[in-house]
Amino acid sequence: MARKKGYIKTFSSLWTAHENLYCSLFYEALKLLEITDLAKNENAISEALCPIFNDLCFKHCRDVTPPMWEVPNQPSTNDELKGGKKSPKPDFSCNLINPFANGSDMYQIPFHIECKKLGEKVGSWNLNKNYVNNGINRFDSNKHEYGKKAISGLMVGYIVSMEPIAILEEVNGHLPEQLQKLTFVFVEKVVSCEQSIIRKEVNPKDFKLIHIWVNLKN
């Protein structure tokens, strides 16, 4: 999880280091996460990650800012102002200062993380469908603009019931045809995969969405 030392010469390499750093932080935090009440809503589960992030950064990488929980998208130009209306809030944001920016609009770029519960239906609420419709799809939505200006983002899935392979089949079944299917090998508490997306509504168009799922049933 340590930050890599040395001079980075391109934005691409700088972003890759930023992405790897925070994906590693989430991976380690999710391994430590223990939830006794799996009926908790996903916001309560995400909130429980905050002290874990703080502790990990304090112990292992003090120059790293812990992920910020439920911070609205920040306007960087006058064109992005919404008259005081609150912007959508991804579950976590990890901002990168871009020294290669040609303008102030690209000076601060957020790595966005959206978190959803996975498992059996709760009444009429389909958790696995929600992972797609109100999770993945927000990374290509003019309304939410998750991952705007960034070349990658992160989805976190909290498995609270149901077998993981059955969840995966359901999630893939709800994906739009043009989206790449997810593939996991469920051998550990925390697993990950990557998905390439060609976005229609949010720039940049070429986008990588990383998925990290944690089995909280164990």
JSON list of C-alpha atoms in Angstrom, two decimals:
[
{"chain": "A", "resi": 1, "resn": "MET", "atom": "CA", "xyz": [0.00, 0.00, 0.00]},
{"chain": "A", "resi": 2, "resn": "ALA", "atom": "CA", "xyz": [3.02, 2.29, 0.23]},
{"chain": "A", "resi": 3, "resn": "ARG", "atom": "CA", "xyz": [3.29, 5.25, -2.12]},
{"chain": "A", "resi": 4, "resn": "LYS", "atom": "CA", "xyz": [5.91, 4.72, -4.82]},
{"chain": "A", "resi": 5, "resn": "LYS", "atom": "CA", "xyz": [8.91, 7.01, -4.67]},
{"chain": "A", "resi": 6, "resn": "GLY", "atom": "CA", "xyz": [10.62, 8.71, -7.57]},
{"chain": "A", "resi": 7, "resn": "TYR", "atom": "CA", "xyz": [9.87, 11.22, -10.33]},
{"chain": "A", "resi": 8, "resn": "ILE", "atom": "CA", "xyz": [6.83, 10.48, -12.50]},
{"chain": "A", "resi": 9, "resn": "LYS", "atom": "CA", "xyz": [7.05, 11.96, -16.00]},
{"chain": "A", "resi": 10, "resn": "THR", "atom": "CA", "xyz": [3.55, 11.52, -17.44]},
{"chain": "A", "resi": 11, "resn": "PHE", "atom": "CA", "xyz": [-0.03, 11.97, -16.29]},
{"chain": "A", "resi": 12, "resn": "SER", "atom": "CA", "xyz": [-0.80, 8.38, -17.27]},
{"chain": "A", "resi": 13, "resn": "SER", "atom": "CA", "xyz": [1.88, 6.99, -14.97]},
{"chain": "A", "resi": 14, "resn": "LEU", "atom": "CA", "xyz": [0.86, 9.41, -12.21]},
{"chain": "A", "resi": 15, "resn": "TRP", "atom": "CA", "xyz": [-2.78, 8.31, -12.46]},
{"chain": "A", "resi": 16, "resn": "THR", "atom": "CA", "xyz": [-1.83, 4.64, -12.52]},
{"chain": "A", "resi": 17, "resn": "ALA", "atom": "CA", "xyz": [0.14, 5.10, -9.29]},
{"chain": "A", "resi": 18, "resn": "HIS", "atom": "CA", "xyz": [-2.84, 6.93, -7.73]},
{"chain": "A", "resi": 19, "resn": "GLU", "atom": "CA", "xyz": [-5.26, 4.22, -8.84]},
{"chain": "A", "resi": 20, "resn": "ASN", "atom": "CA", "xyz": [-3.03, 1.41, -7.59]},
{"chain": "A", "resi": 21, "resn": "LEU", "atom": "CA", "xyz": [-2.51, 3.14, -4.25]},
{"chain": "A", "resi": 22, "resn": "TYR", "atom": "CA", "xyz": [-6.20, 3.54, -3.48]},
{"chain": "A", "resi": 23, "resn": "CYS", "atom": "CA", "xyz": [-7.25, 0.18, -4.88]},
{"chain": "A", "resi": 24, "resn": "SER", "atom": "CA", "xyz": [-4.66, -1.41, -2.59]},
{"chain": "A", "resi": 25, "resn": "LEU", "atom": "CA", "xyz": [-5.98, 0.63, 0.33]},
{"chain": "A", "resi": 26, "resn": "PHE", "atom": "CA", "xyz": [-9.55, -0.51, -0.34]},
{"chain": "A", "resi": 27, "resn": "TYR", "atom": "CA", "xyz": [-8.40, -4.10, -0.76]},
{"chain": "A", "resi": 28, "resn": "GLU", "atom": "CA", "xyz": [-6.63, -4.09, 2.60]},
{"chain": "A", "resi": 29, "resn": "ALA", "atom": "CA", "xyz": [-9.46, -2.27, 4.38]},
{"chain": "A", "resi": 30, "resn": "LEU", "atom": "CA", "xyz": [-12.09, -4.67, 3.03]},
{"chain": "A", "resi": 31, "resn": "LYS", "atom": "CA", "xyz": [-10.07, -7.62, 4.30]},
{"chain": "A", "resi": 32, "resn": "LEU", "atom": "CA", "xyz": [-10.27, -6.08, 7.78]},
{"chain": "A", "resi": 33, "resn": "LEU", "atom": "CA", "xyz": [-13.94, -5.12, 7.56]},
{"chain": "A", "resi": 34, "resn": "GLU", "atom": "CA", "xyz": [-16.23, -7.13, 9.84]},
{"chain": "A", "resi": 35, "resn": "ILE", "atom": "CA", "xyz": [-19.98, -6.51, 9.83]},
{"chain": "A", "resi": 36, "resn": "THR", "atom": "CA", "xyz": [-22.09, -8.42, 12.35]},
{"chain": "A", "resi": 37, "resn": "ASP", "atom": "CA", "xyz": [-25.44, -6.98, 11.23]},
{"chain": "A", "resi": 38, "resn": "LEU", "atom": "CA", "xyz": [-25.68, -7.74, 7.52]},
{"chain": "A", "resi": 39, "resn": "ALA", "atom": "CA", "xyz": [-29.09, -6.03, 7.40]},
{"chain": "A", "resi": 40, "resn": "LYS", "atom": "CA", "xyz": [-27.34, -2.66, 7.75]},
{"chain": "A", "resi": 41, "resn": "ASN", "atom": "CA", "xyz": [-27.75, -0.38, 4.77]},
{"chain": "A", "resi": 42, "resn": "GLU", "atom": "CA", "xyz": [-24.77, 0.08, 2.49]},
{"chain": "A", "resi": 43, "resn": "ASN", "atom": "CA", "xyz": [-24.11, 3.61, 3.78]},
{"chain": "A", "resi": 44, "resn": "ALA", "atom": "CA", "xyz": [-23.54, 2.24, 7.28]},
{"chain": "A", "resi": 45, "resn": "ILE", "atom": "CA", "xyz": [-21.18, -0.40, 5.89]},
{"chain": "A", "resi": 46, "resn": "SER", "atom": "CA", "xyz": [-19.26, 2.22, 3.92]},
{"chain": "A", "resi": 47, "resn": "GLU", "atom": "CA", "xyz": [-19.05, 4.47, 6.98]},
{"chain": "A", "resi": 48, "resn": "ALA", "atom": "CA", "xyz": [-17.49, 1.57, 8.91]},
{"chain": "A", "resi": 49, "resn": "LEU", "atom": "CA", "xyz": [-14.60, 1.64, 6.43]},
{"chain": "A", "resi": 50, "resn": "CYS", "atom": "CA", "xyz": [-13.64, 5.22, 7.37]},
{"chain": "A", "resi": 51, "resn": "PRO", "atom": "CA", "xyz": [-11.80, 4.46, 10.65]},
{"chain": "A", "resi": 52, "resn": "ILE", "atom": "CA", "xyz": [-10.12, 1.49, 8.98]},
{"chain": "A", "resi": 53, "resn": "PHE", "atom": "CA", "xyz": [-8.80, 3.76, 6.21]},
{"chain": "A", "resi": 54, "resn": "ASN", "atom": "CA", "xyz": [-7.62, 6.27, 8.77]},
{"chain": "A", "resi": 55, "resn": "ASP", "atom": "CA", "xyz": [-5.81, 3.61, 10.79]},
{"chain": "A", "resi": 56, "resn": "LEU", "atom": "CA", "xyz": [-4.14, 2.04, 7.73]},
{"chain": "A", "resi": 57, "resn": "CYS", "atom": "CA", "xyz": [-2.90, 5.40, 6.45]},
{"chain": "A", "resi": 58, "resn": "PHE", "atom": "CA", "xyz": [-1.65, 6.40, 9.90]},
{"chain": "A", "resi": 59, "resn": "LYS", "atom": "CA", "xyz": [0.26, 3.15, 10.39]},
{"chain": "A", "resi": 60, "resn": "HIS", "atom": "CA", "xyz": [1.62, 2.52, 6.91]},
{"chain": "A", "resi": 61, "resn": "CYS", "atom": "CA", "xyz": [1.51, 5.61, 4.70]},
{"chain": "A", "resi": 62, "resn": "ARG", "atom": "CA", "xyz": [1.14, 8.91, 6.53]},
{"chain": "A", "resi": 63, "resn": "ASP", "atom": "CA", "xyz": [1.49, 11.05, 3.40]},
{"chain": "A", "resi": 64, "resn": "VAL", "atom": "CA", "xyz": [-1.69, 9.50, 1.94]},
{"chain": "A", "resi": 65, "resn": "THR", "atom": "CA", "xyz": [-5.05, 11.20, 2.49]},
{"chain": "A", "resi": 66, "resn": "PRO", "atom": "CA", "xyz": [-7.74, 8.66, 3.50]},
{"chain": "A", "resi": 67, "resn": "PRO", "atom": "CA", "xyz": [-10.66, 8.35, 1.05]},
{"chain": "A", "resi": 68, "resn": "MET", "atom": "CA", "xyz": [-13.30, 11.02, 1.63]},
{"chain": "A", "resi": 69, "resn": "TRP", "atom": "CA", "xyz": [-16.76, 9.63, 2.36]},
{"chain": "A", "resi": 70, "resn": "GLU", "atom": "CA", "xyz": [-19.82, 11.09, 0.60]},
{"chain": "A", "resi": 71, "resn": "VAL", "atom": "CA", "xyz": [-18.30, 14.30, -0.73]},
{"chain": "A", "resi": 72, "resn": "PRO", "atom": "CA", "xyz": [-20.24, 15.96, -3.60]},
{"chain": "A", "resi": 73, "resn": "ASN", "atom": "CA", "xyz": [-18.57, 16.40, -6.97]},
{"chain": "A", "resi": 74, "resn": "GLN", "atom": "CA", "xyz": [-16.59, 19.63, -6.75]},
{"chain": "A", "resi": 75, "resn": "PRO", "atom": "CA", "xyz": [-17.00, 22.26, -9.50]},
{"chain": "A", "resi": 76, "resn": "SER", "atom": "CA", "xyz": [-13.64, 23.28, -10.95]},
{"chain": "A", "resi": 77, "resn": "THR", "atom": "CA", "xyz": [-14.88, 25.97, -13.37]},
{"chain": "A", "resi": 78, "resn": "ASN", "atom": "CA", "xyz": [-17.74, 28.48, -13.47]},
{"chain": "A", "resi": 79, "resn": "ASP", "atom": "CA", "xyz": [-19.40, 26.36, -16.15]},
{"chain": "A", "resi": 80, "resn": "GLU", "atom": "CA", "xyz": [-19.80, 23.55, -13.61]},
{"chain": "A", "resi": 81, "resn": "LEU", "atom": "CA", "xyz": [-21.64, 25.66, -11.03]},
{"chain": "A", "resi": 82, "resn": "LYS", "atom": "CA", "xyz": [-25.20, 24.51, -10.30]},
{"chain": "A", "resi": 83, "resn": "GLY", "atom": "CA", "xyz": [-26.61, 27.55, -8.52]},
{"chain": "A", "resi": 84, "resn": "GLY", "atom": "CA", "xyz": [-26.07, 26.10, -5.07]},
{"chain": "A", "resi": 85, "resn": "LYS", "atom": "CA", "xyz": [-27.76, 22.79, -5.81]},
{"chain": "A", "resi": 86, "resn": "LYS", "atom": "CA", "xyz": [-25.86, 19.87, -4.34]},
{"chain": "A", "resi": 87, "resn": "SER", "atom": "CA", "xyz": [-24.07, 17.62, -6.80]},
{"chain": "A", "resi": 88, "resn": "PRO", "atom": "CA", "xyz": [-24.37, 13.82, -6.68]},
{"chain": "A", "resi": 89, "resn": "LYS", "atom": "CA", "xyz": [-22.15, 12.18, -4.06]},
{"chain": "A", "resi": 90, "resn": "PRO", "atom": "CA", "xyz": [-20.13, 9.07, -4.87]},
{"chain": "A", "resi": 91, "resn": "ASP", "atom": "CA", "xyz": [-19.55, 6.94, -1.77]},
{"chain": "A", "resi": 92, "resn": "PHE", "atom": "CA", "xyz": [-15.85, 7.82, -1.69]},
{"chain": "A", "resi": 93, "resn": "SER", "atom": "CA", "xyz": [-13.56, 10.24, -3.50]},
{"chain": "A", "resi": 94, "resn": "CYS", "atom": "CA", "xyz": [-9.76, 10.19, -3.69]},
{"chain": "A", "resi": 95, "resn": "ASN", "atom": "CA", "xyz": [-8.49, 13.35, -5.37]},
{"chain": "A", "resi": 96, "resn": "LEU", "atom": "CA", "xyz": [-5.33, 13.60, -7.45]},
{"chain": "A", "resi": 97, "resn": "ILE", "atom": "CA", "xyz": [-3.54, 16.91, -8.01]},
{"chain": "A", "resi": 98, "resn": "ASN", "atom": "CA", "xyz": [-2.41, 16.92, -11.63]},
{"chain": "A", "resi": 99, "resn": "PRO", "atom": "CA", "xyz": [0.86, 18.85, -12.14]},
{"chain": "A", "resi": 100, "resn": "PHE", "atom": "CA", "xyz": [0.64, 18.17, -15.89]},
{"chain": "A", "resi": 101, "resn": "ALA", "atom": "CA", "xyz": [-2.67, 20.04, -16.30]},
{"chain": "A", "resi": 102, "resn": "ASN", "atom": "CA", "xyz": [-2.82, 22.63, -19.09]},
{"chain": "A", "resi": 103, "resn": "GLY", "atom": "CA", "xyz": [-5.73, 24.39, -17.39]},
{"chain": "A", "resi": 104, "resn": "SER", "atom": "CA", "xyz": [-7.33, 24.73, -13.97]},
{"chain": "A", "resi": 105, "resn": "ASP", "atom": "CA", "xyz": [-10.25, 22.51, -15.05]},
{"chain": "A", "resi": 106, "resn": "MET", "atom": "CA", "xyz": [-7.91, 19.48, -15.07]},
{"chain": "A", "resi": 107, "resn": "TYR", "atom": "CA", "xyz": [-5.85, 20.44, -12.00]},
{"chain": "A", "resi": 108, "resn": "GLN", "atom": "CA", "xyz": [-7.81, 18.27, -9.54]},
{"chain": "A", "resi": 109, "resn": "ILE", "atom": "CA", "xyz": [-9.13, 14.90, -10.73]},
{"chain": "A", "resi": 110, "resn": "PRO", "atom": "CA", "xyz": [-11.11, 12.59, -8.43]},
{"chain": "A", "resi": 111, "resn": "PHE", "atom": "CA", "xyz": [-10.89, 8.81, -8.32]},
{"chain": "A", "resi": 112, "resn": "HIS", "atom": "CA", "xyz": [-14.51, 7.92, -7.55]},
{"chain": "A", "resi": 113, "resn": "ILE", "atom": "CA", "xyz": [-15.71, 4.84, -5.68]},
{"chain": "A", "resi": 114, "resn": "GLU", "atom": "CA", "xyz": [-19.32, 3.64, -5.56]},
{"chain": "A", "resi": 115, "resn": "CYS", "atom": "CA", "xyz": [-20.36, 0.90, -3.10]},
{"chain": "A", "resi": 116, "resn": "LYS", "atom": "CA", "xyz": [-23.39, -1.41, -3.27]},
{"chain": "A", "resi": 117, "resn": "LYS", "atom": "CA", "xyz": [-24.73, -4.40, -1.35]},
{"chain": "A", "resi": 118, "resn": "LEU", "atom": "CA", "xyz": [-25.00, -7.70, -3.22]},
{"chain": "A", "resi": 119, "resn": "GLY", "atom": "CA", "xyz": [-27.17, -10.73, -2.50]},
{"chain": "A", "resi": 120, "resn": "GLU", "atom": "CA", "xyz": [-30.77, -11.85, -2.30]},
{"chain": "A", "resi": 121, "resn": "LYS", "atom": "CA", "xyz": [-33.69, -9.50, -2.90]},
{"chain": "A", "resi": 122, "resn": "VAL", "atom": "CA", "xyz": [-34.86, -7.47, 0.08]},
{"chain": "A", "resi": 123, "resn": "GLY", "atom": "CA", "xyz": [-38.62, -7.38, -0.48]},
{"chain": "A", "resi": 124, "resn": "SER", "atom": "CA", "xyz": [-38.98, -5.99, -3.98]},
{"chain": "A", "resi": 125, "resn": "TRP", "atom": "CA", "xyz": [-35.52, -4.38, -3.90]},
{"chain": "A", "resi": 126, "resn": "ASN", "atom": "CA", "xyz": [-33.12, -6.25, -6.19]},
{"chain": "A", "resi": 127, "resn": "LEU", "atom": "CA", "xyz": [-29.61, -5.69, -4.83]},
{"chain": "A", "resi": 128, "resn": "ASN", "atom": "CA", "xyz": [-27.81, -7.24, -7.80]},
{"chain": "A", "resi": 129, "resn": "LYS", "atom": "CA", "xyz": [-29.79, -5.23, -10.35]},
{"chain": "A", "resi": 130, "resn": "ASN", "atom": "CA", "xyz": [-29.16, -2.11, -8.28]},
{"chain": "A", "resi": 131, "resn": "TYR", "atom": "CA", "xyz": [-25.39, -2.75, -8.49]},
{"chain": "A", "resi": 132, "resn": "VAL", "atom": "CA", "xyz": [-25.72, -2.18, -12.24]},
{"chain": "A", "resi": 133, "resn": "ASN", "atom": "CA", "xyz": [-28.47, 0.42, -12.51]},
{"chain": "A", "resi": 134, "resn": "ASN", "atom": "CA", "xyz": [-27.43, 2.67, -9.62]},
{"chain": "A", "resi": 135, "resn": "GLY", "atom": "CA", "xyz": [-23.77, 1.70, -9.48]},
{"chain": "A", "resi": 136, "resn": "ILE", "atom": "CA", "xyz": [-22.00, 0.89, -12.74]},
{"chain": "A", "resi": 137, "resn": "ASN", "atom": "CA", "xyz": [-24.30, 3.10, -14.82]},
{"chain": "A", "resi": 138, "resn": "ARG", "atom": "CA", "xyz": [-23.47, 6.17, -12.74]},
{"chain": "A", "resi": 139, "resn": "PHE", "atom": "CA", "xyz": [-20.00, 6.17, -14.29]},
{"chain": "A", "resi": 140, "resn": "ASP", "atom": "CA", "xyz": [-21.61, 7.02, -17.64]},
{"chain": "A", "resi": 141, "resn": "SER", "atom": "CA", "xyz": [-24.42, 9.34, -16.60]},
{"chain": "A", "resi": 142, "resn": "ASN", "atom": "CA", "xyz": [-24.75, 13.08, -17.27]},
{"chain": "A", "resi": 143, "resn": "LYS", "atom": "CA", "xyz": [-26.70, 13.32, -14.02]},
{"chain": "A", "resi": 144, "resn": "HIS", "atom": "CA", "xyz": [-24.06, 11.73, -11.78]},
{"chain": "A", "resi": 145, "resn": "GLU", "atom": "CA", "xyz": [-20.81, 12.19, -13.73]},
{"chain": "A", "resi": 146, "resn": "TYR", "atom": "CA", "xyz": [-18.88, 9.69, -11.63]},
{"chain": "A", "resi": 147, "resn": "GLY", "atom": "CA", "xyz": [-15.38, 9.31, -13.03]},
{"chain": "A", "resi": 148, "resn": "LYS", "atom": "CA", "xyz": [-15.58, 12.61, -14.93]},
{"chain": "A", "resi": 149, "resn": "LYS", "atom": "CA", "xyz": [-12.10, 13.65, -16.18]},
{"chain": "A", "resi": 150, "resn": "ALA", "atom": "CA", "xyz": [-10.66, 10.35, -14.87]},
{"chain": "A", "resi": 151, "resn": "ILE", "atom": "CA", "xyz": [-9.59, 7.30, -16.84]},
{"chain": "A", "resi": 152, "resn": "SER", "atom": "CA", "xyz": [-10.69, 4.82, -14.18]},
{"chain": "A", "resi": 153, "resn": "GLY", "atom": "CA", "xyz": [-12.98, 4.34, -11.21]},
{"chain": "A", "resi": 154, "resn": "LEU", "atom": "CA", "xyz": [-13.92, 1.70, -8.65]},
{"chain": "A", "resi": 155, "resn": "MET", "atom": "CA", "xyz": [-17.06, -0.25, -7.75]},
{"chain": "A", "resi": 156, "resn": "VAL", "atom": "CA", "xyz": [-17.17, -2.06, -4.40]},
{"chain": "A", "resi": 157, "resn": "GLY", "atom": "CA", "xyz": [-19.64, -4.88, -3.81]},
{"chain": "A", "resi": 158, "resn": "TYR", "atom": "CA", "xyz": [-20.64, -5.94, -0.28]},
{"chain": "A", "resi": 159, "resn": "ILE", "atom": "CA", "xyz": [-21.79, -9.58, -0.44]},
{"chain": "A", "resi": 160, "resn": "VAL", "atom": "CA", "xyz": [-24.28, -10.04, 2.41]},
{"chain": "A", "resi": 161, "resn": "SER", "atom": "CA", "xyz": [-26.19, -13.13, 1.27]},
{"chain": "A", "resi": 162, "resn": "MET", "atom": "CA", "xyz": [-26.41, -15.63, -1.61]},
{"chain": "A", "resi": 163, "resn": "GLU", "atom": "CA", "xyz": [-23.56, -17.56, -3.24]},
{"chain": "A", "resi": 164, "resn": "PRO", "atom": "CA", "xyz": [-21.03, -15.29, -4.98]},
{"chain": "A", "resi": 165, "resn": "ILE", "atom": "CA", "xyz": [-21.15, -17.19, -8.28]},
{"chain": "A", "resi": 166, "resn": "ALA", "atom": "CA", "xyz": [-24.95, -16.80, -8.37]},
{"chain": "A", "resi": 167, "resn": "ILE", "atom": "CA", "xyz": [-24.60, -13.08, -7.67]},
{"chain": "A", "resi": 168, "resn": "LEU", "atom": "CA", "xyz": [-22.10, -12.78, -10.51]},
{"chain": "A", "resi": 169, "resn": "GLU", "atom": "CA", "xyz": [-24.49, -14.48, -12.93]},
{"chain": "A", "resi": 170, "resn": "GLU", "atom": "CA", "xyz": [-27.30, -12.11, -11.92]},
{"chain": "A", "resi": 171, "resn": "VAL", "atom": "CA", "xyz": [-25.15, -8.99, -12.17]},
{"chain": "A", "resi": 172, "resn": "ASN", "atom": "CA", "xyz": [-23.89, -10.01, -15.62]},
{"chain": "A", "resi": 173, "resn": "GLY", "atom": "CA", "xyz": [-27.48, -10.71, -16.65]},
{"chain": "A", "resi": 174, "resn": "HIS", "atom": "CA", "xyz": [-28.45, -7.13, -15.81]},
{"chain": "A", "resi": 175, "resn": "LEU", "atom": "CA", "xyz": [-25.54, -5.55, -17.70]},
{"chain": "A", "resi": 176, "resn": "PRO", "atom": "CA", "xyz": [-26.40, -3.80, -20.98]},
{"chain": "A", "resi": 177, "resn": "GLU", "atom": "CA", "xyz": [-25.32, -5.86, -24.00]},
{"chain": "A", "resi": 178, "resn": "GLN", "atom": "CA", "xyz": [-22.52, -3.47, -24.94]},
{"chain": "A", "resi": 179, "resn": "LEU", "atom": "CA", "xyz": [-20.80, -3.76, -21.56]},
{"chain": "A", "resi": 180, "resn": "GLN", "atom": "CA", "xyz": [-18.08, -6.31, -20.85]},
{"chain": "A", "resi": 181, "resn": "LYS", "atom": "CA", "xyz": [-19.13, -9.08, -18.46]},
{"chain": "A", "resi": 182, "resn": "LEU", "atom": "CA", "xyz": [-17.46, -9.35, -15.06]},
{"chain": "A", "resi": 183, "resn": "THR", "atom": "CA", "xyz": [-15.21, -12.29, -14.23]},
{"chain": "A", "resi": 184, "resn": "PHE", "atom": "CA", "xyz": [-14.12, -13.25, -10.71]},
{"chain": "A", "resi": 185, "resn": "VAL", "atom": "CA", "xyz": [-12.36, -16.24, -9.18]},
{"chain": "A", "resi": 186, "resn": "PHE", "atom": "CA", "xyz": [-13.94, -16.59, -5.73]},
{"chain": "A", "resi": 187, "resn": "VAL", "atom": "CA", "xyz": [-11.11, -18.04, -3.66]},
{"chain": "A", "resi": 188, "resn": "GLU", "atom": "CA", "xyz": [-10.60, -15.29, -1.06]},
{"chain": "A", "resi": 189, "resn": "LYS", "atom": "CA", "xyz": [-12.71, -12.98, 1.08]},
{"chain": "A", "resi": 190, "resn": "VAL", "atom": "CA", "xyz": [-11.84, -10.10, -1.27]},
{"chain": "A", "resi": 191, "resn": "VAL", "atom": "CA", "xyz": [-11.66, -10.52, -5.05]},
{"chain": "A", "resi": 192, "resn": "SER", "atom": "CA", "xyz": [-11.30, -8.11, -7.96]},
{"chain": "A", "resi": 193, "resn": "CYS", "atom": "CA", "xyz": [-11.62, -7.75, -11.71]},
{"chain": "A", "resi": 194, "resn": "GLU", "atom": "CA", "xyz": [-11.53, -5.02, -14.35]},
{"chain": "A", "resi": 195, "resn": "GLN", "atom": "CA", "xyz": [-14.09, -3.92, -16.93]},
{"chain": "A", "resi": 196, "resn": "SER", "atom": "CA", "xyz": [-13.46, -1.76, -20.01]},
{"chain": "A", "resi": 197, "resn": "ILE", "atom": "CA", "xyz": [-16.21, 0.73, -20.84]},
{"chain": "A", "resi": 198, "resn": "ILE", "atom": "CA", "xyz": [-16.69, 3.02, -23.85]},
{"chain": "A", "resi": 199, "resn": "ARG", "atom": "CA", "xyz": [-18.65, 5.89, -22.34]},
{"chain": "A", "resi": 200, "resn": "LYS", "atom": "CA", "xyz": [-21.31, 7.86, -24.22]},
{"chain": "A", "resi": 201, "resn": "GLU", "atom": "CA", "xyz": [-22.19, 10.65, -21.77]},
{"chain": "A", "resi": 202, "resn": "VAL", "atom": "CA", "xyz": [-19.04, 11.29, -19.72]},
{"chain": "A", "resi": 203, "resn": "ASN", "atom": "CA", "xyz": [-15.48, 12.08, -20.78]},
{"chain": "A", "resi": 204, "resn": "PRO", "atom": "CA", "xyz": [-12.99, 10.57, -21.24]},
{"chain": "A", "resi": 205, "resn": "LYS", "atom": "CA", "xyz": [-14.75, 7.95, -23.36]},
{"chain": "A", "resi": 206, "resn": "ASP", "atom": "CA", "xyz": [-12.25, 5.13, -22.77]},
{"chain": "A", "resi": 207, "resn": "PHE", "atom": "CA", "xyz": [-12.73, 4.15, -19.14]},
{"chain": "A", "resi": 208, "resn": "LYS", "atom": "CA", "xyz": [-11.62, 1.33, -16.86]},
{"chain": "A", "resi": 209, "resn": "LEU", "atom": "CA", "xyz": [-13.98, 0.32, -14.06]},
{"chain": "A", "resi": 210, "resn": "ILE", "atom": "CA", "xyz": [-12.37, -1.80, -11.36]},
{"chain": "A", "resi": 211, "resn": "HIS", "atom": "CA", "xyz": [-14.61, -4.05, -9.27]},
{"chain": "A", "resi": 212, "resn": "ILE", "atom": "CA", "xyz": [-13.69, -5.24, -5.77]},
{"chain": "A", "resi": 213, "resn": "TRP", "atom": "CA", "xyz": [-16.13, -7.56, -4.00]},
{"chain": "A", "resi": 214, "resn": "VAL", "atom": "CA", "xyz": [-15.91, -8.57, -0.35]},
{"chain": "A", "resi": 215, "resn": "ASN", "atom": "CA", "xyz": [-17.72, -11.55, 1.14]},
{"chain": "A", "resi": 216, "resn": "LEU", "atom": "CA", "xyz": [-19.09, -10.29, 4.46]},
{"chain": "A", "resi": 217, "resn": "LYS", "atom": "CA", "xyz": [-20.89, -13.55, 5.22]},
{"chain": "A", "resi": 218, "resn": "ASN", "atom": "CA", "xyz": [-17.69, -15.20, 6.47]}
]
